PDB file of C-alpha atoms in Angstrom:
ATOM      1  CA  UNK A   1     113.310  61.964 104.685  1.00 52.00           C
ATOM      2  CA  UNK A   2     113.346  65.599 106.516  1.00 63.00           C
ATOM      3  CA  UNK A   3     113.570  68.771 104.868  1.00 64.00           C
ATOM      4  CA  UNK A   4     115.449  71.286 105.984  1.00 66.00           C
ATOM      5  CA  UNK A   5     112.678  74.230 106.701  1.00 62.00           C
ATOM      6  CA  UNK A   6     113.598  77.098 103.982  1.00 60.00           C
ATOM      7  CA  UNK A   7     113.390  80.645 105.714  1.00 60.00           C
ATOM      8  CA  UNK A   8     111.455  82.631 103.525  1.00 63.00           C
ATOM      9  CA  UNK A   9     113.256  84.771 101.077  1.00 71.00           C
ATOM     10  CA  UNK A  10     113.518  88.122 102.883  1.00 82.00           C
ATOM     11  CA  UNK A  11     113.688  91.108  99.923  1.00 93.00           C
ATOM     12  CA  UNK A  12     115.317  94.589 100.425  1.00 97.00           C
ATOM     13  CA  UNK A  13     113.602  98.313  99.584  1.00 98.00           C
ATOM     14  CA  UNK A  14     115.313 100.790  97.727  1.00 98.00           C
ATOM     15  CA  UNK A  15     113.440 104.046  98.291  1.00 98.00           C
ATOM     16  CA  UNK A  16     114.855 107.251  96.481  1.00 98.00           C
ATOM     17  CA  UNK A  17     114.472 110.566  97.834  1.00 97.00           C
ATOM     18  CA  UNK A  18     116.233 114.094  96.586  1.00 96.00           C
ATOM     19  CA  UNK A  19     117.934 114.812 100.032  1.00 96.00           C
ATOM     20  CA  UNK A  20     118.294 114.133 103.909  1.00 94.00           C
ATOM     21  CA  UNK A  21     116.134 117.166 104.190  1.00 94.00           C
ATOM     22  CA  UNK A  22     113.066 116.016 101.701  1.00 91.00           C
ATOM     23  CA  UNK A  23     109.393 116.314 103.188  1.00 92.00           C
ATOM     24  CA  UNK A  24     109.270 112.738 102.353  1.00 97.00           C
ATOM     25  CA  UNK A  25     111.626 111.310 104.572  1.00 97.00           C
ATOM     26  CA  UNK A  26     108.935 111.542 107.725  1.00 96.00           C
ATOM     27  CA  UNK A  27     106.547 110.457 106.152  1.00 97.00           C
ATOM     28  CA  UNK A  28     107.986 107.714 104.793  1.00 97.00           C
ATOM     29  CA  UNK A  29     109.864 106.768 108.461  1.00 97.00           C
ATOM     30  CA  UNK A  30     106.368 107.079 109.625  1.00 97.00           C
ATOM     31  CA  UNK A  31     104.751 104.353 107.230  1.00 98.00           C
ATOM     32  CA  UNK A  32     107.817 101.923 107.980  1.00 97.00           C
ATOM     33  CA  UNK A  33     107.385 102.215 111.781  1.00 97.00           C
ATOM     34  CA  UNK A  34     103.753 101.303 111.031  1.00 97.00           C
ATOM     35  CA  UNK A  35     104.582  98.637 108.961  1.00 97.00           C
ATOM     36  CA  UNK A  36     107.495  96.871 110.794  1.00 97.00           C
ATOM     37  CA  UNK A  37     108.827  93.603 109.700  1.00 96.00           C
ATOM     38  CA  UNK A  38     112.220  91.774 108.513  1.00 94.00           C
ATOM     39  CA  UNK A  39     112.906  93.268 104.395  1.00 96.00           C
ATOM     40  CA  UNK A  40     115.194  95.915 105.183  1.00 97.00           C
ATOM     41  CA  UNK A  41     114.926  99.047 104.085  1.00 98.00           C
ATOM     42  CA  UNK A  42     117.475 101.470 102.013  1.00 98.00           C
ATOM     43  CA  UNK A  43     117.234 105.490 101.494  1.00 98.00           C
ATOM     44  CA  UNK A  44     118.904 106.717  98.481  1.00 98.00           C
ATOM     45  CA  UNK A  45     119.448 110.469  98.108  1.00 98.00           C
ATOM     46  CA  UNK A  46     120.249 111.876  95.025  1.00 97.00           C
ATOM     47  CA  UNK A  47     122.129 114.964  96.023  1.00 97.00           C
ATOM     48  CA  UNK A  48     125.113 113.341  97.840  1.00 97.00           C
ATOM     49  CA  UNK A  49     124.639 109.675  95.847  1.00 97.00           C
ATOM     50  CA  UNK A  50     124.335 108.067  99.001  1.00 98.00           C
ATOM     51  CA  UNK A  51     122.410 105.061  99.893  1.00 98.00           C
ATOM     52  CA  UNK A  52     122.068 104.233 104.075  1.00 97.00           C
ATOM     53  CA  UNK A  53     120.185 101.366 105.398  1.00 97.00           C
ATOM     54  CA  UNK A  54     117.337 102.555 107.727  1.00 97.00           C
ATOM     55  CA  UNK A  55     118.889 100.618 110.904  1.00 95.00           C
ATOM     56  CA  UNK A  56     115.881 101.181 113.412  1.00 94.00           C
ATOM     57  CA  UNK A  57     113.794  98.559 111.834  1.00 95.00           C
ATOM     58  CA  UNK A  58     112.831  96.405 108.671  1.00 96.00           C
ATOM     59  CA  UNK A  59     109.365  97.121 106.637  1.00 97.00           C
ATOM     60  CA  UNK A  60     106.289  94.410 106.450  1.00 96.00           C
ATOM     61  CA  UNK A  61     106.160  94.171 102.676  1.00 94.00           C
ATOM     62  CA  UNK A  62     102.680  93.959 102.630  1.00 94.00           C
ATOM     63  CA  UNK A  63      99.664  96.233  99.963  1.00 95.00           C
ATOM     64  CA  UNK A  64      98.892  98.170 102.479  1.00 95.00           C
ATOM     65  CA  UNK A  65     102.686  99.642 103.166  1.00 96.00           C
ATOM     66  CA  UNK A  66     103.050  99.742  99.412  1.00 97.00           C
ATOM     67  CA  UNK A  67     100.432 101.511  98.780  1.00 97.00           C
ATOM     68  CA  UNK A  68     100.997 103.997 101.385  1.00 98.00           C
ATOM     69  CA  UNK A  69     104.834 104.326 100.184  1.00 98.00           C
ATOM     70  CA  UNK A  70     103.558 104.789  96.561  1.00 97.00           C
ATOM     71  CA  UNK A  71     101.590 107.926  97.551  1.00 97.00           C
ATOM     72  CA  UNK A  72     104.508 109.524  99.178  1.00 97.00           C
ATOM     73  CA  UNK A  73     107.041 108.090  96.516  1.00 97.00           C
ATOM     74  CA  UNK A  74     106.695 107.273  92.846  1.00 96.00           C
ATOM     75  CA  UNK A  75     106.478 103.521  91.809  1.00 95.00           C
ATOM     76  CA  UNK A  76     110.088 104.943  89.600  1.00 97.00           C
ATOM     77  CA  UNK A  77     111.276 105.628  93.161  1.00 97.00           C
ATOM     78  CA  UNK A  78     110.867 102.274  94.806  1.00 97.00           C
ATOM     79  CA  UNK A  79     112.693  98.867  94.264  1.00 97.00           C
ATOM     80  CA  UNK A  80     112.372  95.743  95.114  1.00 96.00           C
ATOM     81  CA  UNK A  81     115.287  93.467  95.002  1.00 95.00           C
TER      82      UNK A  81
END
């Protein structure tokens, strides 16, 4: 019998961030583009309740980008889903 091959699950980022203008918003670009792969990320700003997908490129979900996200962010600040 063949199995049909399963892609694997792909998960999306939340990230939150204040505004468009936040100090975090480079350096957070900066660890995605270092970190590229296929879970798509999503900024959320809080001033104008907005959320926009980040359309250059997907993040590698990986400890190393998390942990790099979690000193720019707080863990309250990024989902999973």
């Amino acid at each position: 019998d063949a199995f049909p091959i399963k892609k694997p699950e792909t998960h999306s980022i939340y990230l939150k961030l204040e505004s468009k203008q936040s100090e975090k918003l480079n350096e957070i670009i900066k660890i995605i583009n270092e970190n590229r792969g296929e879970s798509p990320v999503f900024l959320c700003f809080a001033d104008t309740k907005s959320t926009v997908k980040y359309k250059r490129c997907g993040v590698l979900l990986n400890d190393n980008a998390m942990r790099k996200l979690e000193q720019v962010l707080s863990k309250d600040d990024i989902v999973i889903k």
